[in-house]
Amino acid sequence: MPRRKKERGRPLERKYPPRIDATPEQLVQAMFNTPPDTVFEEREYKCSDCGREVYYPETLYAGDRCSECHSVVTA
């Protein structure tokens, strides 16, 4: 009987912010408009339509929508 493979990677210890659907120009503009002393606190990222929490492997699209709600709107 073959051995089972271990799961890849480490388990997540904390939740990371989701990826965003933004252009490089929007990212640069946000970076330069932020004061240098800004301390970012953890916050909840929720979909504006369904209210589900969205974290790192997923993408939070424009309008604060998760991938499921975004595909319904664009379809």
PDB file of N, CA and C in Angstrom:
ATOM      1  N   MET A   1       0.851  -1.165   0.000  1.00  0.00           N
ATOM      2  CA  MET A   1       0.000   0.000   0.000  1.00  0.00           C
ATOM      3  C   MET A   1       0.907   1.242   0.000  1.00  0.00           C
ATOM      4  N   PRO A   2       0.719   2.179  -0.940  1.00  0.00           N
ATOM      5  CA  PRO A   2       1.571   3.365  -0.996  1.00  0.00           C
ATOM      6  C   PRO A   2       1.275   4.332   0.156  1.00  0.00           C
ATOM      7  N   ARG A   3       2.330   5.068   0.538  1.00  0.00           N
ATOM      8  CA  ARG A   3       2.153   6.048   1.608  1.00  0.00           C
ATOM      9  C   ARG A   3       1.440   7.280   1.062  1.00  0.00           C
ATOM     10  N   ARG A   4       0.697   7.946   1.935  1.00  0.00           N
ATOM     11  CA  ARG A   4       0.009   9.172   1.540  1.00  0.00           C
ATOM     12  C   ARG A   4       0.981  10.341   1.638  1.00  0.00           C
ATOM     13  N   LYS A   5       0.848  11.291   0.761  1.00  0.00           N
ATOM     14  CA  LYS A   5       1.697  12.477   0.785  1.00  0.00           C
ATOM     15  C   LYS A   5       1.208  13.458   1.853  1.00  0.00           C
ATOM     16  N   LYS A   6       2.160  14.212   2.420  1.00  0.00           N
ATOM     17  CA  LYS A   6       1.801  15.257   3.373  1.00  0.00           C
ATOM     18  C   LYS A   6       1.209  16.437   2.612  1.00  0.00           C
ATOM     19  N   GLU A   7       0.397  17.229   3.320  1.00  0.00           N
ATOM     20  CA  GLU A   7      -0.122  18.444   2.706  1.00  0.00           C
ATOM     21  C   GLU A   7       1.029  19.414   2.508  1.00  0.00           C
ATOM     22  N   ARG A   8       0.982  20.162   1.422  1.00  0.00           N
ATOM     23  CA  ARG A   8       2.056  21.100   1.121  1.00  0.00           C
ATOM     24  C   ARG A   8       1.923  22.365   1.944  1.00  0.00           C
ATOM     25  N   GLY A   9       3.052  22.899   2.385  1.00  0.00           N
ATOM     26  CA  GLY A   9       3.070  24.180   3.076  1.00  0.00           C
ATOM     27  C   GLY A   9       2.699  24.075   4.540  1.00  0.00           C
ATOM     28  N   ARG A  10       2.769  25.211   5.166  1.00  0.00           N
ATOM     29  CA  ARG A  10       2.413  25.297   6.586  1.00  0.00           C
ATOM     30  C   ARG A  10       0.961  25.723   6.726  1.00  0.00           C
ATOM     31  N   PRO A  11       0.336  25.337   7.818  1.00  0.00           N
ATOM     32  CA  PRO A  11      -1.020  25.846   8.045  1.00  0.00           C
ATOM     33  C   PRO A  11      -0.962  27.338   8.373  1.00  0.00           C
ATOM     34  N   LEU A  12      -1.952  28.087   7.940  1.00  0.00           N
ATOM     35  CA  LEU A  12      -1.964  29.523   8.189  1.00  0.00           C
ATOM     36  C   LEU A  12      -2.208  29.795   9.665  1.00  0.00           C
ATOM     37  N   GLU A  13      -1.349  30.634  10.259  1.00  0.00           N
ATOM     38  CA  GLU A  13      -1.516  30.996  11.664  1.00  0.00           C
ATOM     39  C   GLU A  13      -2.435  32.190  11.806  1.00  0.00           C
ATOM     40  N   ARG A  14      -2.391  33.107  10.843  1.00  0.00           N
ATOM     41  CA  ARG A  14      -3.285  34.256  10.876  1.00  0.00           C
ATOM     42  C   ARG A  14      -3.839  34.476   9.479  1.00  0.00           C
ATOM     43  N   LYS A  15      -4.920  35.185   9.409  1.00  0.00           N
ATOM     44  CA  LYS A  15      -5.559  35.417   8.120  1.00  0.00           C
ATOM     45  C   LYS A  15      -4.901  36.613   7.440  1.00  0.00           C
ATOM     46  N   TYR A  16      -4.561  36.456   6.172  1.00  0.00           N
ATOM     47  CA  TYR A  16      -3.934  37.523   5.406  1.00  0.00           C
ATOM     48  C   TYR A  16      -4.967  38.209   4.529  1.00  0.00           C
ATOM     49  N   PRO A  17      -4.742  39.487   4.182  1.00  0.00           N
ATOM     50  CA  PRO A  17      -5.692  40.186   3.310  1.00  0.00           C
ATOM     51  C   PRO A  17      -5.782  39.492   1.956  1.00  0.00           C
ATOM     52  N   PRO A  18      -6.932  39.612   1.311  1.00  0.00           N
ATOM     53  CA  PRO A  18      -7.091  38.968   0.004  1.00  0.00           C
ATOM     54  C   PRO A  18      -6.322  39.708  -1.081  1.00  0.00           C
ATOM     55  N   ARG A  19      -6.138  39.044  -2.213  1.00  0.00           N
ATOM     56  CA  ARG A  19      -5.592  39.731  -3.374  1.00  0.00           C
ATOM     57  C   ARG A  19      -6.637  40.713  -3.868  1.00  0.00           C
ATOM     58  N   ILE A  20      -6.196  41.752  -4.570  1.00  0.00           N
ATOM     59  CA  ILE A  20      -7.148  42.742  -5.067  1.00  0.00           C
ATOM     60  C   ILE A  20      -7.063  42.839  -6.580  1.00  0.00           C
ATOM     61  N   ASP A  21      -8.127  43.288  -7.155  1.00  0.00           N
ATOM     62  CA  ASP A  21      -8.217  43.478  -8.592  1.00  0.00           C
ATOM     63  C   ASP A  21      -7.948  44.957  -8.862  1.00  0.00           C
ATOM     64  N   ALA A  22      -6.652  45.348  -8.949  1.00  0.00           N
ATOM     65  CA  ALA A  22      -6.280  46.745  -9.156  1.00  0.00           C
ATOM     66  C   ALA A  22      -5.164  46.824 -10.189  1.00  0.00           C
ATOM     67  N   THR A  23      -5.113  47.960 -10.866  1.00  0.00           N
ATOM     68  CA  THR A  23      -4.044  48.179 -11.841  1.00  0.00           C
ATOM     69  C   THR A  23      -2.798  48.656 -11.116  1.00  0.00           C
ATOM     70  N   PRO A  24      -1.622  48.522 -11.709  1.00  0.00           N
ATOM     71  CA  PRO A  24      -0.403  49.037 -11.081  1.00  0.00           C
ATOM     72  C   PRO A  24      -0.487  50.535 -10.780  1.00  0.00           C
ATOM     73  N   GLU A  25      -1.153  51.295 -11.641  1.00  0.00           N
ATOM     74  CA  GLU A  25      -1.292  52.729 -11.413  1.00  0.00           C
ATOM     75  C   GLU A  25      -2.106  53.015 -10.151  1.00  0.00           C
ATOM     76  N   GLN A  26      -3.157  52.233  -9.913  1.00  0.00           N
ATOM     77  CA  GLN A  26      -3.961  52.410  -8.705  1.00  0.00           C
ATOM     78  C   GLN A  26      -3.159  52.060  -7.459  1.00  0.00           C
ATOM     79  N   LEU A  27      -2.314  51.028  -7.531  1.00  0.00           N
ATOM     80  CA  LEU A  27      -1.486  50.654  -6.383  1.00  0.00           C
ATOM     81  C   LEU A  27      -0.469  51.736  -6.061  1.00  0.00           C
ATOM     82  N   VAL A  28       0.178  52.292  -7.072  1.00  0.00           N
ATOM     83  CA  VAL A  28       1.163  53.351  -6.851  1.00  0.00           C
ATOM     84  C   VAL A  28       0.500  54.587  -6.277  1.00  0.00           C
ATOM     85  N   GLN A  29      -0.661  54.944  -6.792  1.00  0.00           N
ATOM     86  CA  GLN A  29      -1.373  56.112  -6.294  1.00  0.00           C
ATOM     87  C   GLN A  29      -1.750  55.930  -4.825  1.00  0.00           C
ATOM     88  N   ALA A  30      -2.203  54.747  -4.458  1.00  0.00           N
ATOM     89  CA  ALA A  30      -2.556  54.481  -3.061  1.00  0.00           C
ATOM     90  C   ALA A  30      -1.317  54.518  -2.173  1.00  0.00           C
ATOM     91  N   MET A  31      -0.196  54.015  -2.661  1.00  0.00           N
ATOM     92  CA  MET A  31       1.030  54.001  -1.860  1.00  0.00           C
ATOM     93  C   MET A  31       1.538  55.422  -1.601  1.00  0.00           C
ATOM     94  N   PHE A  32       1.531  56.282  -2.621  1.00  0.00           N
ATOM     95  CA  PHE A  32       2.048  57.631  -2.444  1.00  0.00           C
ATOM     96  C   PHE A  32       1.071  58.562  -1.745  1.00  0.00           C
ATOM     97  N   ASN A  33      -0.201  58.242  -1.708  1.00  0.00           N
ATOM     98  CA  ASN A  33      -1.180  59.072  -1.006  1.00  0.00           C
ATOM     99  C   ASN A  33      -1.304  58.712   0.470  1.00  0.00           C
ATOM    100  N   THR A  34      -0.651  57.637   0.903  1.00  0.00           N
ATOM    101  CA  THR A  34      -0.718  57.204   2.298  1.00  0.00           C
ATOM    102  C   THR A  34       0.392  57.888   3.088  1.00  0.00           C
ATOM    103  N   PRO A  35       0.071  58.517   4.229  1.00  0.00           N
ATOM    104  CA  PRO A  35       1.119  59.125   5.047  1.00  0.00           C
ATOM    105  C   PRO A  35       2.131  58.069   5.503  1.00  0.00           C
ATOM    106  N   PRO A  36       3.421  58.439   5.640  1.00  0.00           N
ATOM    107  CA  PRO A  36       4.446  57.454   5.974  1.00  0.00           C
ATOM    108  C   PRO A  36       4.315  56.836   7.361  1.00  0.00           C
ATOM    109  N   ASP A  37       3.629  57.494   8.289  1.00  0.00           N
ATOM    110  CA  ASP A  37       3.532  56.993   9.662  1.00  0.00           C
ATOM    111  C   ASP A  37       2.320  56.099   9.879  1.00  0.00           C
ATOM    112  N   THR A  38       1.618  55.754   8.835  1.00  0.00           N
ATOM    113  CA  THR A  38       0.387  54.984   8.952  1.00  0.00           C
ATOM    114  C   THR A  38       0.660  53.574   9.461  1.00  0.00           C
ATOM    115  N   VAL A  39      -0.078  53.178  10.508  1.00  0.00           N
ATOM    116  CA  VAL A  39      -0.003  51.814  11.038  1.00  0.00           C
ATOM    117  C   VAL A  39      -1.300  51.123  10.665  1.00  0.00           C
ATOM    118  N   PHE A  40      -1.187  50.033   9.936  1.00  0.00           N
ATOM    119  CA  PHE A  40      -2.371  49.330   9.474  1.00  0.00           C
ATOM    120  C   PHE A  40      -2.779  48.279  10.501  1.00  0.00           C
ATOM    121  N   GLU A  41      -4.043  48.267  10.848  1.00  0.00           N
ATOM    122  CA  GLU A  41      -4.583  47.289  11.785  1.00  0.00           C
ATOM    123  C   GLU A  41      -5.268  46.174  11.009  1.00  0.00           C
ATOM    124  N   GLU A  42      -5.374  45.019  11.648  1.00  0.00           N
ATOM    125  CA  GLU A  42      -6.098  43.929  11.003  1.00  0.00           C
ATOM    126  C   GLU A  42      -7.569  44.317  10.893  1.00  0.00           C
ATOM    127  N   ARG A  43      -8.170  43.957   9.800  1.00  0.00           N
ATOM    128  CA  ARG A  43      -9.592  44.225   9.618  1.00  0.00           C
ATOM    129  C   ARG A  43     -10.225  43.050   8.896  1.00  0.00           C
ATOM    130  N   GLU A  44     -11.525  43.014   8.932  1.00  0.00           N
ATOM    131  CA  GLU A  44     -12.247  41.953   8.249  1.00  0.00           C
ATOM    132  C   GLU A  44     -12.544  42.412   6.827  1.00  0.00           C
ATOM    133  N   TYR A  45     -12.308  41.528   5.882  1.00  0.00           N
ATOM    134  CA  TYR A  45     -12.617  41.800   4.492  1.00  0.00           C
ATOM    135  C   TYR A  45     -13.848  40.988   4.146  1.00  0.00           C
ATOM    136  N   LYS A  46     -14.973  41.673   3.919  1.00  0.00           N
ATOM    137  CA  LYS A  46     -16.231  40.996   3.631  1.00  0.00           C
ATOM    138  C   LYS A  46     -16.762  41.422   2.274  1.00  0.00           C
ATOM    139  N   CYS A  47     -17.449  40.502   1.639  1.00  0.00           N
ATOM    140  CA  CYS A  47     -18.109  40.778   0.371  1.00  0.00           C
ATOM    141  C   CYS A  47     -19.294  41.704   0.638  1.00  0.00           C
ATOM    142  N   SER A  48     -19.452  42.718  -0.204  1.00  0.00           N
ATOM    143  CA  SER A  48     -20.553  43.665   0.009  1.00  0.00           C
ATOM    144  C   SER A  48     -21.913  43.065  -0.339  1.00  0.00           C
ATOM    145  N   ASP A  49     -21.948  42.030  -1.177  1.00  0.00           N
ATOM    146  CA  ASP A  49     -23.225  41.431  -1.563  1.00  0.00           C
ATOM    147  C   ASP A  49     -23.668  40.326  -0.614  1.00  0.00           C
ATOM    148  N   CYS A  50     -22.817  39.311  -0.416  1.00  0.00           N
ATOM    149  CA  CYS A  50     -23.234  38.156   0.378  1.00  0.00           C
ATOM    150  C   CYS A  50     -22.758  38.217   1.832  1.00  0.00           C
ATOM    151  N   GLY A  51     -21.774  39.086   2.142  1.00  0.00           N
ATOM    152  CA  GLY A  51     -21.314  39.239   3.513  1.00  0.00           C
ATOM    153  C   GLY A  51     -20.312  38.189   3.966  1.00  0.00           C
ATOM    154  N   ARG A  52     -19.825  37.342   3.039  1.00  0.00           N
ATOM    155  CA  ARG A  52     -18.871  36.296   3.388  1.00  0.00           C
ATOM    156  C   ARG A  52     -17.478  36.902   3.547  1.00  0.00           C
ATOM    157  N   GLU A  53     -16.689  36.384   4.525  1.00  0.00           N
ATOM    158  CA  GLU A  53     -15.319  36.857   4.717  1.00  0.00           C
ATOM    159  C   GLU A  53     -14.434  36.365   3.584  1.00  0.00           C
ATOM    160  N   VAL A  54     -13.538  37.233   3.104  1.00  0.00           N
ATOM    161  CA  VAL A  54     -12.649  36.917   2.000  1.00  0.00           C
ATOM    162  C   VAL A  54     -11.215  37.116   2.473  1.00  0.00           C
ATOM    163  N   TYR A  55     -10.377  36.071   2.365  1.00  0.00           N
ATOM    164  CA  TYR A  55      -8.977  36.160   2.774  1.00  0.00           C
ATOM    165  C   TYR A  55      -8.063  35.613   1.699  1.00  0.00           C
ATOM    166  N   TYR A  56      -6.764  35.590   1.937  1.00  0.00           N
ATOM    167  CA  TYR A  56      -5.688  35.525   0.954  1.00  0.00           C
ATOM    168  C   TYR A  56      -5.853  34.682  -0.300  1.00  0.00           C
ATOM    169  N   PRO A  57      -6.083  33.432  -0.276  1.00  0.00           N
ATOM    170  CA  PRO A  57      -6.042  32.784  -1.598  1.00  0.00           C
ATOM    171  C   PRO A  57      -7.081  33.337  -2.558  1.00  0.00           C
ATOM    172  N   GLU A  58      -8.113  33.971  -2.036  1.00  0.00           N
ATOM    173  CA  GLU A  58      -9.180  34.509  -2.879  1.00  0.00           C
ATOM    174  C   GLU A  58      -8.860  35.940  -3.302  1.00  0.00           C
ATOM    175  N   THR A  59      -9.652  36.461  -4.235  1.00  0.00           N
ATOM    176  CA  THR A  59      -9.487  37.826  -4.723  1.00  0.00           C
ATOM    177  C   THR A  59     -10.717  38.639  -4.362  1.00  0.00           C
ATOM    178  N   LEU A  60     -10.483  39.870  -3.869  1.00  0.00           N
ATOM    179  CA  LEU A  60     -11.567  40.804  -3.590  1.00  0.00           C
ATOM    180  C   LEU A  60     -11.612  41.785  -4.745  1.00  0.00           C
ATOM    181  N   TYR A  61     -12.662  41.737  -5.537  1.00  0.00           N
ATOM    182  CA  TYR A  61     -12.768  42.541  -6.750  1.00  0.00           C
ATOM    183  C   TYR A  61     -13.291  43.932  -6.446  1.00  0.00           C
ATOM    184  N   ALA A  62     -13.281  44.799  -7.450  1.00  0.00           N
ATOM    185  CA  ALA A  62     -13.778  46.160  -7.304  1.00  0.00           C
ATOM    186  C   ALA A  62     -15.226  46.128  -6.829  1.00  0.00           C
ATOM    187  N   GLY A  63     -15.573  47.043  -5.967  1.00  0.00           N
ATOM    188  CA  GLY A  63     -16.905  47.045  -5.399  1.00  0.00           C
ATOM    189  C   GLY A  63     -16.995  46.130  -4.196  1.00  0.00           C
ATOM    190  N   ASP A  64     -15.845  45.659  -3.697  1.00  0.00           N
ATOM    191  CA  ASP A  64     -15.783  44.752  -2.540  1.00  0.00           C
ATOM    192  C   ASP A  64     -16.639  43.510  -2.737  1.00  0.00           C
ATOM    193  N   ARG A  65     -16.462  42.851  -3.881  1.00  0.00           N
ATOM    194  CA  ARG A  65     -17.205  41.620  -4.157  1.00  0.00           C
ATOM    195  C   ARG A  65     -16.257  40.432  -4.194  1.00  0.00           C
ATOM    196  N   CYS A  66     -16.731  39.282  -3.691  1.00  0.00           N
ATOM    197  CA  CYS A  66     -15.958  38.055  -3.762  1.00  0.00           C
ATOM    198  C   CYS A  66     -16.019  37.503  -5.191  1.00  0.00           C
ATOM    199  N   SER A  67     -15.273  36.457  -5.461  1.00  0.00           N
ATOM    200  CA  SER A  67     -15.218  35.943  -6.837  1.00  0.00           C
ATOM    201  C   SER A  67     -16.572  35.382  -7.291  1.00  0.00           C
ATOM    202  N   GLU A  68     -17.336  34.798  -6.370  1.00  0.00           N
ATOM    203  CA  GLU A  68     -18.643  34.251  -6.741  1.00  0.00           C
ATOM    204  C   GLU A  68     -19.617  35.351  -7.124  1.00  0.00           C
ATOM    205  N   CYS A  69     -19.703  36.405  -6.320  1.00  0.00           N
ATOM    206  CA  CYS A  69     -20.629  37.509  -6.613  1.00  0.00           C
ATOM    207  C   CYS A  69     -20.166  38.305  -7.823  1.00  0.00           C
ATOM    208  N   HIS A  70     -18.850  38.419  -8.015  1.00  0.00           N
ATOM    209  CA  HIS A  70     -18.313  39.150  -9.155  1.00  0.00           C
ATOM    210  C   HIS A  70     -18.657  38.444 -10.472  1.00  0.00           C
ATOM    211  N   SER A  71     -18.581  37.102 -10.457  1.00  0.00           N
ATOM    212  CA  SER A  71     -18.901  36.364 -11.684  1.00  0.00           C
ATOM    213  C   SER A  71     -20.385  36.439 -12.018  1.00  0.00           C
ATOM    214  N   VAL A  72     -21.241  36.561 -11.015  1.00  0.00           N
ATOM    215  CA  VAL A  72     -22.686  36.702 -11.254  1.00  0.00           C
ATOM    216  C   VAL A  72     -22.989  38.053 -11.872  1.00  0.00           C
ATOM    217  N   VAL A  73     -22.311  39.106 -11.397  1.00  0.00           N
ATOM    218  CA  VAL A  73     -22.559  40.469 -11.907  1.00  0.00           C
ATOM    219  C   VAL A  73     -22.045  40.612 -13.329  1.00  0.00           C
ATOM    220  N   THR A  74     -20.875  40.032 -13.626  1.00  0.00           N
ATOM    221  CA  THR A  74     -20.305  40.192 -14.972  1.00  0.00           C
ATOM    222  C   THR A  74     -20.937  39.272 -15.998  1.00  0.00           C
ATOM    223  N   ALA A  75     -21.633  38.228 -15.553  1.00  0.00           N
ATOM    224  CA  ALA A  75     -22.220  37.273 -16.504  1.00  0.00           C
ATOM    225  C   ALA A  75     -23.484  37.793 -17.137  1.00  0.00           C
TER     226      ALA A  75
END
